[in-house]
CSV table of C-alpha atoms in Angstrom, one decimal:
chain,number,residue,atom,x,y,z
A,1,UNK,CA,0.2,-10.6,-23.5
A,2,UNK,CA,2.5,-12.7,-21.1
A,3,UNK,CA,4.5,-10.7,-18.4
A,4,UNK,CA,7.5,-11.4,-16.8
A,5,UNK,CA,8.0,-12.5,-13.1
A,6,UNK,CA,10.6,-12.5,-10.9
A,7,UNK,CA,11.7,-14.7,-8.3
A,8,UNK,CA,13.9,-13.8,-5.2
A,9,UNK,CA,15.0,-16.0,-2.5
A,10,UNK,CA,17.3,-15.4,1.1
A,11,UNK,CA,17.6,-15.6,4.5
A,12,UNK,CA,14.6,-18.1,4.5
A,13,UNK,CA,12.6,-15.7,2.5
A,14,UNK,CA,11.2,-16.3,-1.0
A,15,UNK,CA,9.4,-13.8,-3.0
A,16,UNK,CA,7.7,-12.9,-6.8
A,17,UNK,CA,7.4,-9.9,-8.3
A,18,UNK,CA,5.3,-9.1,-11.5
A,19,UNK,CA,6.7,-7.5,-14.2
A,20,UNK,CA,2.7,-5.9,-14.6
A,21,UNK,CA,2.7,-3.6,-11.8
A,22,UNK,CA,5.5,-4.2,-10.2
A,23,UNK,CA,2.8,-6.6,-8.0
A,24,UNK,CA,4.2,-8.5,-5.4
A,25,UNK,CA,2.2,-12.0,-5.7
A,26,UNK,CA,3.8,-14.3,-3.4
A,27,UNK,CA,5.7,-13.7,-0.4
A,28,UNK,CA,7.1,-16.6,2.4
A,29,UNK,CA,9.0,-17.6,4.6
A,30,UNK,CA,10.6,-21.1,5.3
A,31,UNK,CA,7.3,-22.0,2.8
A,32,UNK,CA,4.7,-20.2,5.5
A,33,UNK,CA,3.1,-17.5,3.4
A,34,UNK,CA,3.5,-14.2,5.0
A,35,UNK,CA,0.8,-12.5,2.3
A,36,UNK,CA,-2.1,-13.6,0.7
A,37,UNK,CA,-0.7,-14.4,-2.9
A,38,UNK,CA,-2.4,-15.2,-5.9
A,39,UNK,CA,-1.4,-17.8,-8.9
A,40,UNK,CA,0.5,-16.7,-12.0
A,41,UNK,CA,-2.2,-17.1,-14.5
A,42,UNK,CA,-4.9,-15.2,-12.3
A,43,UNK,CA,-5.1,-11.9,-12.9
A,44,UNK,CA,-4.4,-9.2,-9.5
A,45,UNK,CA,-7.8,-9.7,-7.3
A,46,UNK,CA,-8.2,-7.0,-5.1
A,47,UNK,CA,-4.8,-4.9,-5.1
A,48,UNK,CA,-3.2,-8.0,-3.2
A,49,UNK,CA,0.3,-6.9,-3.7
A,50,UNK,CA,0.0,-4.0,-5.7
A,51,UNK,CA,2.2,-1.3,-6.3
A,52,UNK,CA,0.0,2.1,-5.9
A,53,UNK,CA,1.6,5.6,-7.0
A,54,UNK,CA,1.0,8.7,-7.5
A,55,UNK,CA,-1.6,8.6,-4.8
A,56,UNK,CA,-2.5,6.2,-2.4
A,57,UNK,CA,-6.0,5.4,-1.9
A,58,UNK,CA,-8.9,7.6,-2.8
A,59,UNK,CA,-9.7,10.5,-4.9
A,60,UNK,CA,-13.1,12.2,-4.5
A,61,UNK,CA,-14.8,12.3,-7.9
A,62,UNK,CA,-11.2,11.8,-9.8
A,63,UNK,CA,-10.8,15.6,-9.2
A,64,UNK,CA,-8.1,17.7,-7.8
A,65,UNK,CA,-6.4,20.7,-8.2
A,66,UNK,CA,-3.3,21.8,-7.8
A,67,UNK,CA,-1.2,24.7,-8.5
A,68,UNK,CA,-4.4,26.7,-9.9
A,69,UNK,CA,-5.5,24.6,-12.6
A,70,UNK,CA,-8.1,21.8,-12.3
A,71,UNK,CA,-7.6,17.8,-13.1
A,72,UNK,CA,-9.9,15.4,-13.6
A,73,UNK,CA,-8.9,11.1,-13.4
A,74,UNK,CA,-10.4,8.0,-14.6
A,75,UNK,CA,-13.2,7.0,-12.1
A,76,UNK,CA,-12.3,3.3,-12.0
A,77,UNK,CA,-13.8,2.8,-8.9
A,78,UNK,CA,-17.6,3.3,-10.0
A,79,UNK,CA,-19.3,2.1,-7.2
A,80,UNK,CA,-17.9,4.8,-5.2
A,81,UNK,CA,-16.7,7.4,-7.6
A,82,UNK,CA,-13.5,7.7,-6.8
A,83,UNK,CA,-10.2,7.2,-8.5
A,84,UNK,CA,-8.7,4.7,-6.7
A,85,UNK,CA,-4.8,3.9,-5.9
A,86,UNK,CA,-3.1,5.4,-8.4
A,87,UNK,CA,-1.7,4.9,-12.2
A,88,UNK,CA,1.0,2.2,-12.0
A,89,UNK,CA,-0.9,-0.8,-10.8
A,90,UNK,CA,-1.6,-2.2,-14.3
A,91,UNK,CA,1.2,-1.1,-16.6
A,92,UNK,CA,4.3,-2.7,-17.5
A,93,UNK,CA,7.5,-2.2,-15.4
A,94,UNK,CA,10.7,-2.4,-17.1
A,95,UNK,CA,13.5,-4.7,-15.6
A,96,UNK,CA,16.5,-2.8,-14.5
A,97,UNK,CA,18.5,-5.5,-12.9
A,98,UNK,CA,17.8,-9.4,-11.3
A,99,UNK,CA,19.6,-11.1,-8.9
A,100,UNK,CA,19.1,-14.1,-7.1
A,101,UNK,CA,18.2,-12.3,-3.7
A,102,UNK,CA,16.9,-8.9,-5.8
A,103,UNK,CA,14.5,-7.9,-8.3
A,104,UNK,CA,14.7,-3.9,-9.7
A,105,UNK,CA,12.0,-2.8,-11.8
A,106,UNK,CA,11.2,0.7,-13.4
A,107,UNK,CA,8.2,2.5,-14.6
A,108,UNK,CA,8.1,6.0,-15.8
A,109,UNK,CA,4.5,8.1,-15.7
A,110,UNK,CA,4.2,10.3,-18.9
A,111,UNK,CA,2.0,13.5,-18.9
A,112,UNK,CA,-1.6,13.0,-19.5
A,113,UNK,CA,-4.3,15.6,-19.4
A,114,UNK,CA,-5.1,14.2,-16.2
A,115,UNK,CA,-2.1,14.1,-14.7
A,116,UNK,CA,0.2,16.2,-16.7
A,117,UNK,CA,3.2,15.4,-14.7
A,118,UNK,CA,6.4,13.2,-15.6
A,119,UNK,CA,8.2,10.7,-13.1
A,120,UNK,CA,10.2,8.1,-13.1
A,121,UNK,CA,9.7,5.5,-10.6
A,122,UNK,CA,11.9,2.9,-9.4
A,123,UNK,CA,11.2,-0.2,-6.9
A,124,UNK,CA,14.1,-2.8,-5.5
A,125,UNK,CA,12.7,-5.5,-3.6
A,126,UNK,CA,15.3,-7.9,-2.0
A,127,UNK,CA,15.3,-10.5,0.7
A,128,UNK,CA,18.1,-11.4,3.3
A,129,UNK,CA,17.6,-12.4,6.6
A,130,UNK,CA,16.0,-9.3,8.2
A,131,UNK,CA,12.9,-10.1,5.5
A,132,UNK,CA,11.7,-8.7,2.9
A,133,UNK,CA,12.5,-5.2,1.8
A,134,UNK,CA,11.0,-2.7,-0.7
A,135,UNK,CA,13.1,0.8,-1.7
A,136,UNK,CA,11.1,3.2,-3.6
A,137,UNK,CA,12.4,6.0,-5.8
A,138,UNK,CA,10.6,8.8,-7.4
A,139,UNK,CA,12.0,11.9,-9.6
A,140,UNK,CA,10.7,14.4,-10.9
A,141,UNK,CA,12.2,14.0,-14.7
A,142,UNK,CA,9.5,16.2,-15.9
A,143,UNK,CA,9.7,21.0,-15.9
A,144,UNK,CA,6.8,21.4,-13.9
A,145,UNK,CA,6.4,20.3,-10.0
A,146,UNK,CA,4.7,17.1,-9.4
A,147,UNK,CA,1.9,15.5,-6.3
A,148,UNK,CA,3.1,12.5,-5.3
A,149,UNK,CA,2.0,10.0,-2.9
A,150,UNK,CA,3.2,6.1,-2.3
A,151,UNK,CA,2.1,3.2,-0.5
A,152,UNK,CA,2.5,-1.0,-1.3
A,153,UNK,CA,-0.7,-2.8,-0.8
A,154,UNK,CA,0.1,-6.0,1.1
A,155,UNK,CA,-2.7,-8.4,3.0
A,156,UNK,CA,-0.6,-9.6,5.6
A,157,UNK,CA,-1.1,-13.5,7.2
A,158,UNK,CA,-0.3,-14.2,10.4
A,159,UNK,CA,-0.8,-17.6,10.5
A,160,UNK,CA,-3.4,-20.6,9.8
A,161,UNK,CA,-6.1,-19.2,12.3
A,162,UNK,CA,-9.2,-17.2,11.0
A,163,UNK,CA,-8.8,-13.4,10.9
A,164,UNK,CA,-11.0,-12.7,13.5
A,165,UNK,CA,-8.9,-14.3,16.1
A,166,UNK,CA,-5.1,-12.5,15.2
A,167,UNK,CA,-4.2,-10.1,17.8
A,168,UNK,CA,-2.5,-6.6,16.0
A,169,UNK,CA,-0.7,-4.8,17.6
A,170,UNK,CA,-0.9,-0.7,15.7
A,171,UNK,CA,0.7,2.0,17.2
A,172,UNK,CA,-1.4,5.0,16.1
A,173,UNK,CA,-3.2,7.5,18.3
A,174,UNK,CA,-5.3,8.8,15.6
A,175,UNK,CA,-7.7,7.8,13.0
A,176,UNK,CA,-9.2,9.2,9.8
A,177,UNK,CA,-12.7,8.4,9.8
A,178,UNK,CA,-14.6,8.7,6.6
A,179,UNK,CA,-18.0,8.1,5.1
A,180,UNK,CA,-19.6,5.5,5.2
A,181,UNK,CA,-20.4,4.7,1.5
A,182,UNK,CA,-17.7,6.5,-0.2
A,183,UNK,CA,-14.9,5.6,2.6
A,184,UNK,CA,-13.6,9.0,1.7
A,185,UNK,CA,-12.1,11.1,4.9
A,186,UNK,CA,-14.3,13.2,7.5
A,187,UNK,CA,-12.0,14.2,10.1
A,188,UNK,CA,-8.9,12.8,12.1
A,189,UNK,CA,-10.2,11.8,15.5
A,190,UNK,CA,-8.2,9.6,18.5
A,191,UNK,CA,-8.7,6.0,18.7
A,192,UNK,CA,-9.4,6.3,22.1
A,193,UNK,CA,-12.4,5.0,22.9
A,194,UNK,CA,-13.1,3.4,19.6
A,195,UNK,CA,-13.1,-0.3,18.1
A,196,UNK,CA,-9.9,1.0,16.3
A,197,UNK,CA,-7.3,1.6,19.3
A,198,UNK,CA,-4.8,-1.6,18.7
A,199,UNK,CA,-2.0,0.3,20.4
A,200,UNK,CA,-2.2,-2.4,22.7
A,201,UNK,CA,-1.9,-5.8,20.7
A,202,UNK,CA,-5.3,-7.2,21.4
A,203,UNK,CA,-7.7,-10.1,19.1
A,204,UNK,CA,-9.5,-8.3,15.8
A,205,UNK,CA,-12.4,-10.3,16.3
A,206,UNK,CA,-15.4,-8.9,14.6
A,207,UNK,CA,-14.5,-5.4,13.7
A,208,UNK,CA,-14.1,-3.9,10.5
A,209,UNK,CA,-11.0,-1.5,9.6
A,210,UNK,CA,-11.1,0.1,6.2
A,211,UNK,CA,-9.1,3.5,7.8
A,212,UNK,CA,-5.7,5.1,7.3
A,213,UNK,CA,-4.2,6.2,10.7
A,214,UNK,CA,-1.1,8.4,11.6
A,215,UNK,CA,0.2,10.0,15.1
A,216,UNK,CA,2.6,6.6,14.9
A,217,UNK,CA,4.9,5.8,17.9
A,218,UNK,CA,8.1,5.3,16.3
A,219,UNK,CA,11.4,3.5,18.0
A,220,UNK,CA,14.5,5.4,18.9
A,221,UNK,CA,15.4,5.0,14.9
A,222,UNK,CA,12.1,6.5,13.5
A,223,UNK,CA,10.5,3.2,12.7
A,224,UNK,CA,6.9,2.3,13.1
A,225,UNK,CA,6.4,-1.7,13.2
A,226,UNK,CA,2.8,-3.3,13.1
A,227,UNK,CA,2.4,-6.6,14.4
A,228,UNK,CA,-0.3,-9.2,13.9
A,229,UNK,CA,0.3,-13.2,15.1
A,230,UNK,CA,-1.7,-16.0,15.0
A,231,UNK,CA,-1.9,-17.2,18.7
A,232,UNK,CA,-3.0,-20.6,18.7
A,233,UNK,CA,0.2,-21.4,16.1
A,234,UNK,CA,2.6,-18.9,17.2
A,235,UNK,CA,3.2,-17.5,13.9
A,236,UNK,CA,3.0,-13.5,12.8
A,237,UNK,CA,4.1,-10.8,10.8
A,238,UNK,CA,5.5,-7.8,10.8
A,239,UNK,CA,6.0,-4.4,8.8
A,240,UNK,CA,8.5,-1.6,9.6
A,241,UNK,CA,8.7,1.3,7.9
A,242,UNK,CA,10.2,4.9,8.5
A,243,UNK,CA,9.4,8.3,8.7
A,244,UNK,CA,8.7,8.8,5.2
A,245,UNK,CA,5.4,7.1,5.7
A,246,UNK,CA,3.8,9.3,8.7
A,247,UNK,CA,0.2,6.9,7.7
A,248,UNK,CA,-1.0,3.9,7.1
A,249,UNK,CA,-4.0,2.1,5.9
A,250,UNK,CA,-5.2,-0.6,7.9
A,251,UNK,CA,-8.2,-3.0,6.0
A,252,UNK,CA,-9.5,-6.3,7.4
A,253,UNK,CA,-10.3,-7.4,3.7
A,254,UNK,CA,-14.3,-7.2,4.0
A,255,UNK,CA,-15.7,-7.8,0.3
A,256,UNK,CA,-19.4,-8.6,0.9
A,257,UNK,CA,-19.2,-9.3,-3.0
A,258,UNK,CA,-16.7,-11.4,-2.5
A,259,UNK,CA,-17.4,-13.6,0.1
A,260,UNK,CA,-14.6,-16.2,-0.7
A,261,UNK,CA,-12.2,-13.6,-0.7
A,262,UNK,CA,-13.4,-11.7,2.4
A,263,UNK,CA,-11.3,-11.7,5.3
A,264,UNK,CA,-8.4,-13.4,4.3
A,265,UNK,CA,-5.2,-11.0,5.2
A,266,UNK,CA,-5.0,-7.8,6.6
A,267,UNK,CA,-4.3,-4.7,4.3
A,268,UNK,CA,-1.5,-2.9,6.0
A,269,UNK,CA,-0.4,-0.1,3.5
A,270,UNK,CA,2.4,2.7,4.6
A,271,UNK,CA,1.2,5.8,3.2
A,272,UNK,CA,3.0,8.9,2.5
A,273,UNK,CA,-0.1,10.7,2.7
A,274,UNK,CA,-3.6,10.2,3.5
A,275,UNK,CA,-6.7,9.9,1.4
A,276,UNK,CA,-7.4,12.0,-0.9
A,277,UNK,CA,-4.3,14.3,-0.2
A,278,UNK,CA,-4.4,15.8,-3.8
A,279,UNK,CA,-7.1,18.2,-2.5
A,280,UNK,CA,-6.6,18.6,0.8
A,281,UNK,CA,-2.6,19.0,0.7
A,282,UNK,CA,-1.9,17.1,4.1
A,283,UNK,CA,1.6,15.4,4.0
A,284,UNK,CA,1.6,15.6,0.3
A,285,UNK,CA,5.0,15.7,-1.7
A,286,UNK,CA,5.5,18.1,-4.1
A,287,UNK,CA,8.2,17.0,-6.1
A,288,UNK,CA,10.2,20.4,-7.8
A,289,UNK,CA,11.7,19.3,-11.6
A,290,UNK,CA,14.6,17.5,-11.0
A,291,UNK,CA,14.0,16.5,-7.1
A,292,UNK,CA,14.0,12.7,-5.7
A,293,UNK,CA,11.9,11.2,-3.0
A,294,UNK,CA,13.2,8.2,-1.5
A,295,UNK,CA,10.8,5.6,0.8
A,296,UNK,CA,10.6,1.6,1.6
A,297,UNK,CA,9.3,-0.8,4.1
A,298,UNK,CA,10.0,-4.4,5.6
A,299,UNK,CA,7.6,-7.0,6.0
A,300,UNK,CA,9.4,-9.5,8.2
A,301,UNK,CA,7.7,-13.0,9.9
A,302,UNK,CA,7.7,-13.4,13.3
């Protein structure tokens, strides 16, 4: 089956969304590419892009409870047992409007024994010249209250240069560190001292972040903003997002099983809660029947 895409272009910036997933698979600006895209007949590698919801990241075993009754999700993340980024990524989204400089698409998640919970989601991406914006809205259409978590799942680029040699700039004072085969969490820890404080914009170089992190410094409007630029060609990018999103997962793309695909953008994924939040409850949403939940972010280049 063919699905749709969807093209938007302002303010320099130029953008496809999927139909499947509401993926984004190609974002630029003035022709640099601000994301590592993917062509129209190649099916999502990876999550570029992707659009992750009703949980970001990792569930332990697919299991959860909440509200004193026990779930259990699809494990389609074998190699680690987990259930991994949620239950939108690879469904159709429906088209509620198309403009030239805006795409909105819809998706609605019906009950299901294993997540027995009904929401409507709905994603506007637009462009102008402030970049590229996503607005994310979730309700609650369903009679029982719901978890919900969101995040996008961009690699950023920041220019032409290998990975390794980018400086990011992160503003987080804390990390969650997790196991080392599962990548599921352990304990929230400061990034003092560790190969993980970016709070001042420094090279990558060799190190390997597959972590969420939160304790964000935020500007005098709420907004966190992580940075990463290619110095040798004076190109970056950024994303800004707001209080909604007090996480977000940082990943420097390392697939051993995938060596052409290792390393090629940096994962920077707002989160409104951290792994695995269905069980431990921290910063999770709990949407009451009827109740909205409103979040978005701006990739920009720089």
């Amino acid at each position: 089956m063919n699905h749709p895409e969807y093209r938007i272009e302002g303010g320099g910036y130029t953008a496809v969304v999927l139909g499947l997933g509401a993926a984004v698979r190609e974002l630029t600006h003035e022709s640099r590419p601000l994301v590592v895209g993917f062509a129209a007949d190649e099916e999502m590698p990876n999550f570029r892009g992707a659009f992750v919801a009703p949980w970001p990241n990792r569930i332990a075993d697919g299991r959860y409870s909440f509200d004193g009754s026990d779930f259990e999700l699809p494990i389609n993340e074998p190699e680690r047992g987990t259930a991994l980024h949620g239950l939108v990524f690879d469904v159709a989204w429906t088209l509620v409007e198309h403009t030239p400089s805006a795409v909105t698409l819809a998706c609605t998640i019906r009950p299901a024994d294993a997540y027995p919970f009904e929401l409507s989601l709905q994603a506007r991406f637009s462009v102008d010249g402030q970049g590229f914006r996503t607005d994310v809205t979730a309700v609650n259409t369903g009679d029982r209250r719901a978890p919900y978590g969101v995040c996008p799942h961009p690699y950023l680029m920041a220019g032409a240069s290998p990975l390794d040699e980018w400086v990011l700039e992160l503003p987080a004072s804390t990390v969650l560190t997790v196991t080392p085969d599962r990548l599921l969490p352990v304990a929230k820890e400061p990034v003092a001292g560790t190969p993980f404080d970016f709070r001042s914009a420094h090279a990558i170089g060799d190190v390997q972040i597959d972590h969420a992190f939160t304790d964000l410094a935020r500007d005098g409007a709420g907004r966190a903003t992580v940075r990463v630029t290619d110095p040798v060609h004076g190109t970056g990018t950024a994303m800004v997002w707001d209080g909604s999103c007090p996480w977000v997962q940082i990943h420097t793309a390392d697939l051993p099983k995938k060596p052409e695909n290792t390393r090629l953008g940096l994962a920077v994924e707002p989160m409104t809660c951290p792994p695995d939040a269905f069980n431990t409850g921290e910063d999770l949403v709990v949407l009451e029947p009827g109740e909205s939940h409103l979040t978005g972010w701006t990739i920009s280049a720089l």
